[in-house]
Structure formats: C-alpha cells, structure tokens
mmCIF file with all atom_site columns, C-alpha atoms and ligand atoms in Angstrom:
data_model
loop_
_atom_site.group_PDB
_atom_site.id
_atom_site.type_symbol
_atom_site.label_atom_id
_atom_site.label_alt_id
_atom_site.label_comp_id
_atom_site.label_asym_id
_atom_site.label_entity_id
_atom_site.label_seq_id
_atom_site.pdbx_PDB_ins_code
_atom_site.Cartn_x
_atom_site.Cartn_y
_atom_site.Cartn_z
_atom_site.occupancy
_atom_site.B_iso_or_equiv
_atom_site.pdbx_formal_charge
_atom_site.auth_seq_id
_atom_site.auth_comp_id
_atom_site.auth_asym_id
_atom_site.auth_atom_id
_atom_site.pdbx_PDB_model_num
ATOM   1   C  CA  . MET B 1 1   ? -42.468 -30.431 -82.918 1.00 0.00 ? 168 MET B CA  1
ATOM   2   C  CA  . TYR B 1 2   ? -42.461 -26.618 -82.839 1.00 0.00 ? 169 TYR B CA  1
ATOM   3   C  CA  . ASN B 1 3   ? -45.829 -24.895 -83.154 1.00 0.00 ? 170 ASN B CA  1
ATOM   4   C  CA  . PHE B 1 4   ? -47.685 -28.043 -82.272 1.00 0.00 ? 171 PHE B CA  1
ATOM   5   C  CA  . LEU B 1 5   ? -49.205 -29.084 -79.027 1.00 0.00 ? 172 LEU B CA  1
ATOM   6   C  CA  . ARG B 1 6   ? -49.705 -32.717 -77.923 1.00 0.00 ? 173 ARG B CA  1
ATOM   7   C  CA  . ILE B 1 7   ? -53.210 -33.032 -76.580 1.00 0.00 ? 174 ILE B CA  1
ATOM   8   C  CA  . SER B 1 8   ? -55.644 -35.600 -75.520 1.00 0.00 ? 175 SER B CA  1
ATOM   9   C  CA  . GLY B 1 9   ? -58.607 -33.472 -76.525 1.00 0.00 ? 176 GLY B CA  1
ATOM   10  C  CA  . ILE B 1 10  ? -60.302 -30.080 -76.942 1.00 0.00 ? 177 ILE B CA  1
ATOM   11  C  CA  . ILE B 1 11  ? -63.719 -28.918 -75.857 1.00 0.00 ? 178 ILE B CA  1
ATOM   12  C  CA  . ASN B 1 12  ? -65.060 -25.749 -77.811 1.00 0.00 ? 179 ASN B CA  1
ATOM   13  C  CA  . GLU B 1 13  ? -67.462 -24.634 -74.943 1.00 0.00 ? 180 GLU B CA  1
ATOM   14  C  CA  . SER B 1 14  ? -67.365 -25.625 -71.228 1.00 0.00 ? 181 SER B CA  1
ATOM   15  C  CA  . ILE B 1 15  ? -68.845 -23.954 -68.125 1.00 0.00 ? 182 ILE B CA  1
ATOM   16  C  CA  . VAL B 1 16  ? -67.172 -26.328 -65.670 1.00 0.00 ? 183 VAL B CA  1
ATOM   17  C  CA  . ASP B 1 17  ? -63.542 -25.561 -66.302 1.00 0.00 ? 184 ASP B CA  1
ATOM   18  C  CA  . GLY B 1 18  ? -63.203 -21.948 -64.839 1.00 0.00 ? 185 GLY B CA  1
ATOM   19  C  CA  . PRO B 1 19  ? -65.251 -18.862 -64.990 1.00 0.00 ? 186 PRO B CA  1
ATOM   20  C  CA  . GLY B 1 20  ? -67.625 -17.991 -67.962 1.00 0.00 ? 187 GLY B CA  1
ATOM   21  C  CA  . ILE B 1 21  ? -67.832 -19.904 -71.298 1.00 0.00 ? 188 ILE B CA  1
ATOM   22  C  CA  . ARG B 1 22  ? -64.231 -21.472 -72.115 1.00 0.00 ? 189 ARG B CA  1
ATOM   23  C  CA  . LEU B 1 23  ? -62.496 -23.375 -74.719 1.00 0.00 ? 190 LEU B CA  1
ATOM   24  C  CA  . VAL B 1 24  ? -60.612 -26.174 -72.969 1.00 0.00 ? 191 VAL B CA  1
ATOM   25  C  CA  . VAL B 1 25  ? -57.312 -27.824 -74.215 1.00 0.00 ? 192 VAL B CA  1
ATOM   26  C  CA  . PHE B 1 26  ? -56.473 -31.066 -72.478 1.00 0.00 ? 193 PHE B CA  1
ATOM   27  C  CA  . ALA B 1 27  ? -52.694 -31.452 -72.465 1.00 0.00 ? 194 ALA B CA  1
ATOM   28  C  CA  . GLN B 1 28  ? -51.286 -34.858 -73.155 1.00 0.00 ? 195 GLN B CA  1
ATOM   29  C  CA  . GLY B 1 29  ? -48.768 -36.130 -70.704 1.00 0.00 ? 196 GLY B CA  1
ATOM   30  C  CA  . CYS B 1 30  ? -48.485 -36.211 -66.912 1.00 0.00 ? 197 CYS B CA  1
ATOM   31  C  CA  . LYS B 1 31  ? -46.130 -37.536 -64.323 1.00 0.00 ? 198 LYS B CA  1
ATOM   32  C  CA  . HIS B 1 32  ? -48.093 -37.072 -61.154 1.00 0.00 ? 199 HIS B CA  1
ATOM   33  C  CA  . ASN B 1 33  ? -49.987 -40.503 -60.994 1.00 0.00 ? 200 ASN B CA  1
ATOM   34  C  CA  . CYS B 1 34  ? -52.729 -39.250 -58.650 1.00 0.00 ? 201 CYS B CA  1
ATOM   35  C  CA  . LEU B 1 35  ? -54.680 -42.240 -57.199 1.00 0.00 ? 202 LEU B CA  1
ATOM   36  C  CA  . GLU B 1 36  ? -57.928 -42.654 -59.120 1.00 0.00 ? 203 GLU B CA  1
ATOM   37  C  CA  . CYS B 1 37  ? -57.122 -39.986 -61.647 1.00 0.00 ? 204 CYS B CA  1
ATOM   38  C  CA  . HIS B 1 38  ? -60.124 -39.556 -63.993 1.00 0.00 ? 205 HIS B CA  1
ATOM   39  C  CA  . ASN B 1 39  ? -58.086 -39.118 -67.201 1.00 0.00 ? 206 ASN B CA  1
ATOM   40  C  CA  . PRO B 1 40  ? -55.356 -42.010 -67.023 1.00 0.00 ? 207 PRO B CA  1
ATOM   41  C  CA  . GLU B 1 41  ? -55.344 -42.022 -70.753 1.00 0.00 ? 208 GLU B CA  1
ATOM   42  C  CA  . THR B 1 42  ? -53.763 -38.580 -70.602 1.00 0.00 ? 209 THR B CA  1
ATOM   43  C  CA  . HIS B 1 43  ? -50.657 -39.728 -68.746 1.00 0.00 ? 210 HIS B CA  1
ATOM   44  C  CA  . SER B 1 44  ? -48.458 -40.993 -71.592 1.00 0.00 ? 211 SER B CA  1
ATOM   45  C  CA  . LEU B 1 45  ? -46.118 -38.376 -72.879 1.00 0.00 ? 212 LEU B CA  1
ATOM   46  C  CA  . GLU B 1 46  ? -46.318 -39.817 -76.370 1.00 0.00 ? 213 GLU B CA  1
ATOM   47  C  CA  . GLY B 1 47  ? -50.187 -40.534 -76.543 1.00 0.00 ? 214 GLY B CA  1
ATOM   48  C  CA  . GLY B 1 48  ? -52.822 -38.357 -77.751 1.00 0.00 ? 215 GLY B CA  1
ATOM   49  C  CA  . TYR B 1 49  ? -52.499 -36.370 -80.954 1.00 0.00 ? 216 TYR B CA  1
ATOM   50  C  CA  . LEU B 1 50  ? -50.741 -33.154 -82.313 1.00 0.00 ? 217 LEU B CA  1
ATOM   51  C  CA  . ILE B 1 51  ? -52.554 -29.865 -83.041 1.00 0.00 ? 218 ILE B CA  1
ATOM   52  C  CA  . SER B 1 52  ? -51.227 -26.675 -84.370 1.00 0.00 ? 219 SER B CA  1
ATOM   53  C  CA  . ILE B 1 53  ? -51.325 -23.547 -82.236 1.00 0.00 ? 220 ILE B CA  1
ATOM   54  C  CA  . ASP B 1 54  ? -52.992 -21.859 -85.311 1.00 0.00 ? 221 ASP B CA  1
ATOM   55  C  CA  . GLU B 1 55  ? -55.885 -24.441 -85.375 1.00 0.00 ? 222 GLU B CA  1
ATOM   56  C  CA  . ILE B 1 56  ? -56.633 -23.630 -81.651 1.00 0.00 ? 223 ILE B CA  1
ATOM   57  C  CA  . VAL B 1 57  ? -56.429 -19.721 -82.156 1.00 0.00 ? 224 VAL B CA  1
ATOM   58  C  CA  . GLU B 1 58  ? -58.684 -19.985 -85.163 1.00 0.00 ? 225 GLU B CA  1
ATOM   59  C  CA  . ARG B 1 59  ? -61.177 -21.903 -83.025 1.00 0.00 ? 226 ARG B CA  1
ATOM   60  C  CA  . VAL B 1 60  ? -60.954 -19.351 -80.228 1.00 0.00 ? 227 VAL B CA  1
ATOM   61  C  CA  . ARG B 1 61  ? -61.371 -16.360 -82.852 1.00 0.00 ? 228 ARG B CA  1
ATOM   62  C  CA  . LYS B 1 62  ? -64.544 -17.962 -84.169 1.00 0.00 ? 229 LYS B CA  1
ATOM   63  C  CA  . ASN B 1 63  ? -66.338 -17.918 -80.936 1.00 0.00 ? 230 ASN B CA  1
ATOM   64  C  CA  . PRO B 1 64  ? -67.256 -14.499 -79.475 1.00 0.00 ? 231 PRO B CA  1
ATOM   65  C  CA  . LEU B 1 65  ? -68.980 -15.983 -76.490 1.00 0.00 ? 232 LEU B CA  1
ATOM   66  C  CA  . LEU B 1 66  ? -65.563 -17.196 -74.883 1.00 0.00 ? 233 LEU B CA  1
ATOM   67  C  CA  . GLN B 1 67  ? -64.464 -15.499 -71.744 1.00 0.00 ? 234 GLN B CA  1
ATOM   68  C  CA  . GLY B 1 68  ? -61.296 -17.512 -72.067 1.00 0.00 ? 235 GLY B CA  1
ATOM   69  C  CA  . VAL B 1 69  ? -59.196 -20.538 -72.483 1.00 0.00 ? 236 VAL B CA  1
ATOM   70  C  CA  . THR B 1 70  ? -58.432 -23.341 -69.877 1.00 0.00 ? 237 THR B CA  1
ATOM   71  C  CA  . PHE B 1 71  ? -55.419 -25.676 -70.150 1.00 0.00 ? 238 PHE B CA  1
ATOM   72  C  CA  . SER B 1 72  ? -56.224 -28.884 -68.330 1.00 0.00 ? 239 SER B CA  1
ATOM   73  C  CA  . GLY B 1 73  ? -54.744 -32.215 -68.599 1.00 0.00 ? 240 GLY B CA  1
ATOM   74  C  CA  . GLY B 1 74  ? -52.592 -34.263 -68.340 1.00 0.00 ? 241 GLY B CA  1
ATOM   75  C  CA  . ASP B 1 75  ? -50.221 -31.350 -67.162 1.00 0.00 ? 242 ASP B CA  1
ATOM   76  C  CA  . PRO B 1 76  ? -49.669 -28.317 -69.398 1.00 0.00 ? 243 PRO B CA  1
ATOM   77  C  CA  . PHE B 1 77  ? -46.476 -27.758 -67.484 1.00 0.00 ? 244 PHE B CA  1
ATOM   78  C  CA  . GLU B 1 78  ? -44.955 -30.827 -69.322 1.00 0.00 ? 245 GLU B CA  1
ATOM   79  C  CA  . GLN B 1 79  ? -45.192 -28.720 -72.506 1.00 0.00 ? 246 GLN B CA  1
ATOM   80  C  CA  . ALA B 1 80  ? -44.703 -25.231 -70.846 1.00 0.00 ? 247 ALA B CA  1
ATOM   81  C  CA  . HIS B 1 81  ? -42.926 -23.763 -73.946 1.00 0.00 ? 248 HIS B CA  1
ATOM   82  C  CA  . ILE B 1 82  ? -45.851 -24.323 -76.397 1.00 0.00 ? 249 ILE B CA  1
ATOM   83  C  CA  . PHE B 1 83  ? -48.687 -23.761 -73.947 1.00 0.00 ? 250 PHE B CA  1
ATOM   84  C  CA  . GLY B 1 84  ? -46.794 -20.553 -72.933 1.00 0.00 ? 251 GLY B CA  1
ATOM   85  C  CA  . ILE B 1 85  ? -46.817 -19.243 -76.496 1.00 0.00 ? 252 ILE B CA  1
ATOM   86  C  CA  . LEU B 1 86  ? -50.447 -20.129 -76.712 1.00 0.00 ? 253 LEU B CA  1
ATOM   87  C  CA  . ALA B 1 87  ? -51.405 -18.443 -73.420 1.00 0.00 ? 254 ALA B CA  1
ATOM   88  C  CA  . LYS B 1 88  ? -49.587 -15.276 -74.677 1.00 0.00 ? 255 LYS B CA  1
ATOM   89  C  CA  . LEU B 1 89  ? -51.652 -15.365 -77.980 1.00 0.00 ? 256 LEU B CA  1
ATOM   90  C  CA  . VAL B 1 90  ? -54.900 -15.836 -76.027 1.00 0.00 ? 257 VAL B CA  1
ATOM   91  C  CA  . LYS B 1 91  ? -54.163 -12.929 -73.648 1.00 0.00 ? 258 LYS B CA  1
ATOM   92  C  CA  . GLU B 1 92  ? -53.458 -10.844 -76.863 1.00 0.00 ? 259 GLU B CA  1
ATOM   93  C  CA  . MET B 1 93  ? -57.004 -11.597 -78.068 1.00 0.00 ? 260 MET B CA  1
ATOM   94  C  CA  . GLY B 1 94  ? -58.298 -10.051 -74.791 1.00 0.00 ? 261 GLY B CA  1
ATOM   95  C  CA  . LEU B 1 95  ? -59.299 -13.445 -73.097 1.00 0.00 ? 262 LEU B CA  1
ATOM   96  C  CA  . ASP B 1 96  ? -58.156 -14.941 -69.862 1.00 0.00 ? 263 ASP B CA  1
ATOM   97  C  CA  . VAL B 1 97  ? -56.186 -18.160 -69.199 1.00 0.00 ? 264 VAL B CA  1
ATOM   98  C  CA  . VAL B 1 98  ? -56.723 -20.842 -66.543 1.00 0.00 ? 265 VAL B CA  1
ATOM   99  C  CA  . THR B 1 99  ? -54.037 -23.453 -66.165 1.00 0.00 ? 266 THR B CA  1
ATOM   100 C  CA  . TYR B 1 100 ? -54.502 -26.543 -64.264 1.00 0.00 ? 267 TYR B CA  1
ATOM   101 C  CA  . THR B 1 101 ? -51.409 -28.350 -62.934 1.00 0.00 ? 268 THR B CA  1
ATOM   102 C  CA  . GLY B 1 102 ? -50.553 -31.198 -60.615 1.00 0.00 ? 269 GLY B CA  1
ATOM   103 C  CA  . TYR B 1 103 ? -47.534 -29.242 -59.428 1.00 0.00 ? 270 TYR B CA  1
ATOM   104 C  CA  . LEU B 1 104 ? -47.781 -27.045 -56.414 1.00 0.00 ? 271 LEU B CA  1
ATOM   105 C  CA  . TYR B 1 105 ? -47.708 -23.182 -57.033 1.00 0.00 ? 272 TYR B CA  1
ATOM   106 C  CA  . GLU B 1 106 ? -44.422 -23.104 -54.704 1.00 0.00 ? 273 GLU B CA  1
ATOM   107 C  CA  . LYS B 1 107 ? -42.746 -25.756 -56.728 1.00 0.00 ? 274 LYS B CA  1
ATOM   108 C  CA  . ILE B 1 108 ? -43.377 -23.817 -60.062 1.00 0.00 ? 275 ILE B CA  1
ATOM   109 C  CA  . LEU B 1 109 ? -41.787 -20.636 -58.263 1.00 0.00 ? 276 LEU B CA  1
ATOM   110 C  CA  . ASP B 1 110 ? -38.742 -22.649 -57.537 1.00 0.00 ? 277 ASP B CA  1
ATOM   111 C  CA  . GLU B 1 111 ? -38.555 -23.850 -61.169 1.00 0.00 ? 278 GLU B CA  1
ATOM   112 C  CA  . ILE B 1 112 ? -38.952 -20.670 -62.838 1.00 0.00 ? 279 ILE B CA  1
ATOM   113 C  CA  . GLU B 1 113 ? -35.558 -19.650 -61.680 1.00 0.00 ? 280 GLU B CA  1
ATOM   114 C  CA  . HIS B 1 114 ? -34.167 -21.945 -64.343 1.00 0.00 ? 281 HIS B CA  1
ATOM   115 C  CA  . LYS B 1 115 ? -37.028 -22.832 -66.644 1.00 0.00 ? 282 LYS B CA  1
ATOM   116 C  CA  . LYS B 1 116 ? -38.022 -19.886 -68.728 1.00 0.00 ? 283 LYS B CA  1
ATOM   117 C  CA  . ASP B 1 117 ? -40.797 -21.791 -70.360 1.00 0.00 ? 284 ASP B CA  1
ATOM   118 C  CA  . TRP B 1 118 ? -42.407 -22.423 -67.055 1.00 0.00 ? 285 TRP B CA  1
ATOM   119 C  CA  . ASP B 1 119 ? -41.994 -18.684 -66.238 1.00 0.00 ? 286 ASP B CA  1
ATOM   120 C  CA  . MET B 1 120 ? -43.767 -17.788 -69.538 1.00 0.00 ? 287 MET B CA  1
ATOM   121 C  CA  . LEU B 1 121 ? -46.690 -20.233 -68.932 1.00 0.00 ? 288 LEU B CA  1
ATOM   122 C  CA  . LEU B 1 122 ? -47.083 -18.942 -65.283 1.00 0.00 ? 289 LEU B CA  1
ATOM   123 C  CA  . LYS B 1 123 ? -46.900 -15.292 -66.211 1.00 0.00 ? 290 LYS B CA  1
ATOM   124 C  CA  . HIS B 1 124 ? -49.401 -15.490 -68.958 1.00 0.00 ? 291 HIS B CA  1
ATOM   125 C  CA  . SER B 1 125 ? -51.926 -17.473 -66.802 1.00 0.00 ? 292 SER B CA  1
ATOM   126 C  CA  . ASP B 1 126 ? -54.515 -15.415 -64.804 1.00 0.00 ? 293 ASP B CA  1
ATOM   127 C  CA  . ILE B 1 127 ? -55.413 -18.460 -62.713 1.00 0.00 ? 294 ILE B CA  1
ATOM   128 C  CA  . ILE B 1 128 ? -53.452 -21.428 -61.590 1.00 0.00 ? 295 ILE B CA  1
ATOM   129 C  CA  . VAL B 1 129 ? -55.345 -24.333 -60.263 1.00 0.00 ? 296 VAL B CA  1
ATOM   130 C  CA  . ASP B 1 130 ? -52.514 -26.357 -58.458 1.00 0.00 ? 297 ASP B CA  1
ATOM   131 C  CA  . GLY B 1 131 ? -51.973 -29.588 -56.602 1.00 0.00 ? 298 GLY B CA  1
ATOM   132 C  CA  . LYS B 1 132 ? -52.629 -33.341 -57.257 1.00 0.00 ? 299 LYS B CA  1
ATOM   133 C  CA  . TYR B 1 133 ? -56.104 -34.706 -57.186 1.00 0.00 ? 300 TYR B CA  1
ATOM   134 C  CA  . ASP B 1 134 ? -56.664 -36.355 -53.587 1.00 0.00 ? 301 ASP B CA  1
ATOM   135 C  CA  . LYS B 1 135 ? -59.553 -38.648 -53.613 1.00 0.00 ? 302 LYS B CA  1
ATOM   136 C  CA  . THR B 1 136 ? -59.673 -38.432 -49.756 1.00 0.00 ? 303 THR B CA  1
ATOM   137 C  CA  . LYS B 1 137 ? -60.341 -34.716 -49.956 1.00 0.00 ? 304 LYS B CA  1
ATOM   138 C  CA  . LYS B 1 138 ? -63.173 -34.949 -52.551 1.00 0.00 ? 305 LYS B CA  1
ATOM   139 C  CA  . LYS B 1 139 ? -66.253 -33.041 -51.582 1.00 0.00 ? 306 LYS B CA  1
ATOM   140 C  CA  . SER B 1 140 ? -69.628 -32.367 -53.386 1.00 0.00 ? 307 SER B CA  1
ATOM   141 C  CA  . ASP B 1 141 ? -69.558 -28.463 -53.113 1.00 0.00 ? 308 ASP B CA  1
ATOM   142 C  CA  . LEU B 1 142 ? -66.235 -27.740 -54.769 1.00 0.00 ? 309 LEU B CA  1
ATOM   143 C  CA  . LYS B 1 143 ? -66.285 -25.732 -57.980 1.00 0.00 ? 310 LYS B CA  1
ATOM   144 C  CA  . PHE B 1 144 ? -63.644 -25.935 -60.642 1.00 0.00 ? 311 PHE B CA  1
ATOM   145 C  CA  . ILE B 1 145 ? -61.484 -28.255 -58.574 1.00 0.00 ? 312 ILE B CA  1
ATOM   146 C  CA  . GLY B 1 146 ? -61.498 -32.025 -57.862 1.00 0.00 ? 313 GLY B CA  1
ATOM   147 C  CA  . SER B 1 147 ? -60.471 -32.144 -54.184 1.00 0.00 ? 314 SER B CA  1
ATOM   148 C  CA  . ALA B 1 148 ? -60.199 -29.536 -51.410 1.00 0.00 ? 315 ALA B CA  1
ATOM   149 C  CA  . ASN B 1 149 ? -56.465 -29.504 -51.374 1.00 0.00 ? 316 ASN B CA  1
ATOM   150 C  CA  . GLN B 1 150 ? -56.287 -27.947 -54.846 1.00 0.00 ? 317 GLN B CA  1
ATOM   151 C  CA  . ARG B 1 151 ? -56.001 -24.077 -54.886 1.00 0.00 ? 318 ARG B CA  1
ATOM   152 C  CA  . ILE B 1 152 ? -57.451 -21.623 -57.279 1.00 0.00 ? 319 ILE B CA  1
ATOM   153 C  CA  . ILE B 1 153 ? -54.716 -19.062 -57.345 1.00 0.00 ? 320 ILE B CA  1
ATOM   154 C  CA  . ASP B 1 154 ? -55.029 -15.445 -58.703 1.00 0.00 ? 321 ASP B CA  1
ATOM   155 C  CA  . VAL B 1 155 ? -51.482 -15.181 -60.255 1.00 0.00 ? 322 VAL B CA  1
ATOM   156 C  CA  . LYS B 1 156 ? -51.457 -11.372 -60.708 1.00 0.00 ? 323 LYS B CA  1
ATOM   157 C  CA  . LYS B 1 157 ? -52.614 -10.709 -57.054 1.00 0.00 ? 324 LYS B CA  1
ATOM   158 C  CA  . THR B 1 158 ? -50.108 -13.368 -55.852 1.00 0.00 ? 325 THR B CA  1
ATOM   159 C  CA  . PHE B 1 159 ? -47.302 -11.684 -57.443 1.00 0.00 ? 326 PHE B CA  1
ATOM   160 C  CA  . GLU B 1 160 ? -48.400 -8.207  -56.380 1.00 0.00 ? 327 GLU B CA  1
ATOM   161 C  CA  . THR B 1 161 ? -48.820 -9.145  -52.594 1.00 0.00 ? 328 THR B CA  1
ATOM   162 C  CA  . ASN B 1 162 ? -46.026 -11.832 -52.606 1.00 0.00 ? 329 ASN B CA  1
ATOM   163 C  CA  . LYS B 1 163 ? -48.386 -14.317 -50.964 1.00 0.00 ? 330 LYS B CA  1
ATOM   164 C  CA  . ILE B 1 164 ? -50.844 -16.853 -52.308 1.00 0.00 ? 331 ILE B CA  1
ATOM   165 C  CA  . VAL B 1 165 ? -54.120 -15.275 -53.106 1.00 0.00 ? 332 VAL B CA  1
ATOM   166 C  CA  . GLU B 1 166 ? -56.933 -17.862 -53.707 1.00 0.00 ? 333 GLU B CA  1
ATOM   167 C  CA  . VAL B 1 167 ? -60.100 -17.184 -55.500 1.00 0.00 ? 334 VAL B CA  1
ATOM   168 C  CA  . LYS B 1 168 ? -63.074 -18.998 -53.906 1.00 0.00 ? 335 LYS B CA  1
ATOM   169 C  CA  . PHE B 1 169 ? -65.902 -20.539 -56.108 1.00 0.00 ? 336 PHE B CA  1
ATOM   170 C  CA  . ARG B 1 170 ? -68.807 -22.305 -54.491 1.00 0.00 ? 337 ARG B CA  1
ATOM   171 C  CA  . ALA B 1 171 ? -70.891 -24.722 -56.249 1.00 0.00 ? 338 ALA B CA  1
ATOM   172 C  CA  . ILE B 1 172 ? -74.562 -23.494 -56.664 1.00 0.00 ? 339 ILE B CA  1
HETATM 173 S  S1  . SF4 K 2 .   ? -52.399 -34.294 -62.352 1.00 0.00 ? 275 SF4 K S1  1
HETATM 174 FE FE1 . SF4 K 2 .   ? -54.364 -34.560 -63.267 1.00 0.00 ? 275 SF4 K FE1 1
HETATM 175 S  S2  . SF4 K 2 .   ? -53.963 -35.952 -64.992 1.00 0.00 ? 275 SF4 K S2  1
HETATM 176 FE FE2 . SF4 K 2 .   ? -52.386 -36.004 -63.733 1.00 0.00 ? 275 SF4 K FE2 1
HETATM 177 S  S3  . SF4 K 2 .   ? -52.525 -38.035 -62.560 1.00 0.00 ? 275 SF4 K S3  1
HETATM 178 FE FE3 . SF4 K 2 .   ? -53.320 -36.159 -61.363 1.00 0.00 ? 275 SF4 K FE3 1
HETATM 179 S  S4  . SF4 K 2 .   ? -55.450 -36.042 -61.664 1.00 0.00 ? 275 SF4 K S4  1
HETATM 180 FE FE4 . SF4 K 2 .   ? -54.592 -37.338 -63.478 1.00 0.00 ? 275 SF4 K FE4 1
#
C-alpha cells in the first residue's frame, strides 16, 4: 500500500543500532534465513503491521535528541521503495540513516542497475550494514553488528573512492 511500511516494530530511542541516539524501524519480511536468526518472527512478508510514513516522520520530529534513524529487520531492501522515500525524508530533516540488510553490498550494487528503488534506498543511507548473520563468527567485542563477517560501510566514501570503506566501532 502506497505511503505505508510493513514493519515488525519500532523503537523510539536506541543506542545499540548505530551511532548516537536513534529511532529504529524494524522492517517486516526477510528472505535470508540466517541460521539462528534472533528475529524469526520478522521473516514473513505478510506478517507484522502497517504504519504510515507520516507517523514515523512525526515521531522523528518530536525527538530533538535523535542523531538518526536506523532501518533494521527483517530486510528493508524487500520494501526498498517505501524505505527509500522515508530515508530521503529523514535526510531532509538533517538526520542520518543507517540501513541493515542481509544482502552483500556488492549484490546491491549489481541490482541498482535495474532496481531504482534499491538505488534510492542505498543513496539515501549514510551507512549500510551488510551481510547475513553467521553464528560461527559471533564475537563479544563487536559493536552494531551480530557477526564478524558483517560490514559497517560508509556509503558516501565508498562511492567517492570506488572501493568499500568500512567504519570500525569497538565495544567499550
Ligand atoms: S537477515 Fe537478519 S532478519 Fe533476516 S534471517 Fe538474517 S538475521 Fe534474520
């Protein structure tokens, strides 16, 4: 439905889903089936509930403490059109956007040739956290990621340098 996102939940303030204080939108729908995924209830493409973009924007506007908005999942790229629109609005409010996805960054680059909605979500994300959760690569000192194979990618610098530029955060 136009102007609505299908989500599994929303958190008004988080400090564990990217830098600073962030509103987090958990997309409903994921095709990756990572072993021992912590959020299996987010996999069904028909589950969760609908929420309007306007309601999310209003929540963001009401909180001056926010540094940005994080799209987690599920996988936001399964609803790239509507998350891309929301990302653009968040950027216009002067906040940053972190997008988590089970897809690899290279796969997203391949797809944006013919998927304009993927292109929009990618280009309006400051950071992409990519890759499936791999329980064999789980470590205790990782910040903002679940397993060591996942990358925290600076999208702007990656486009500028034409090679993947990762941002490293260490758990305190
Ligand atoms: S990408 Fe995330 S939500 Fe999807 S199966 Fe993997 S860990 Fe679970």
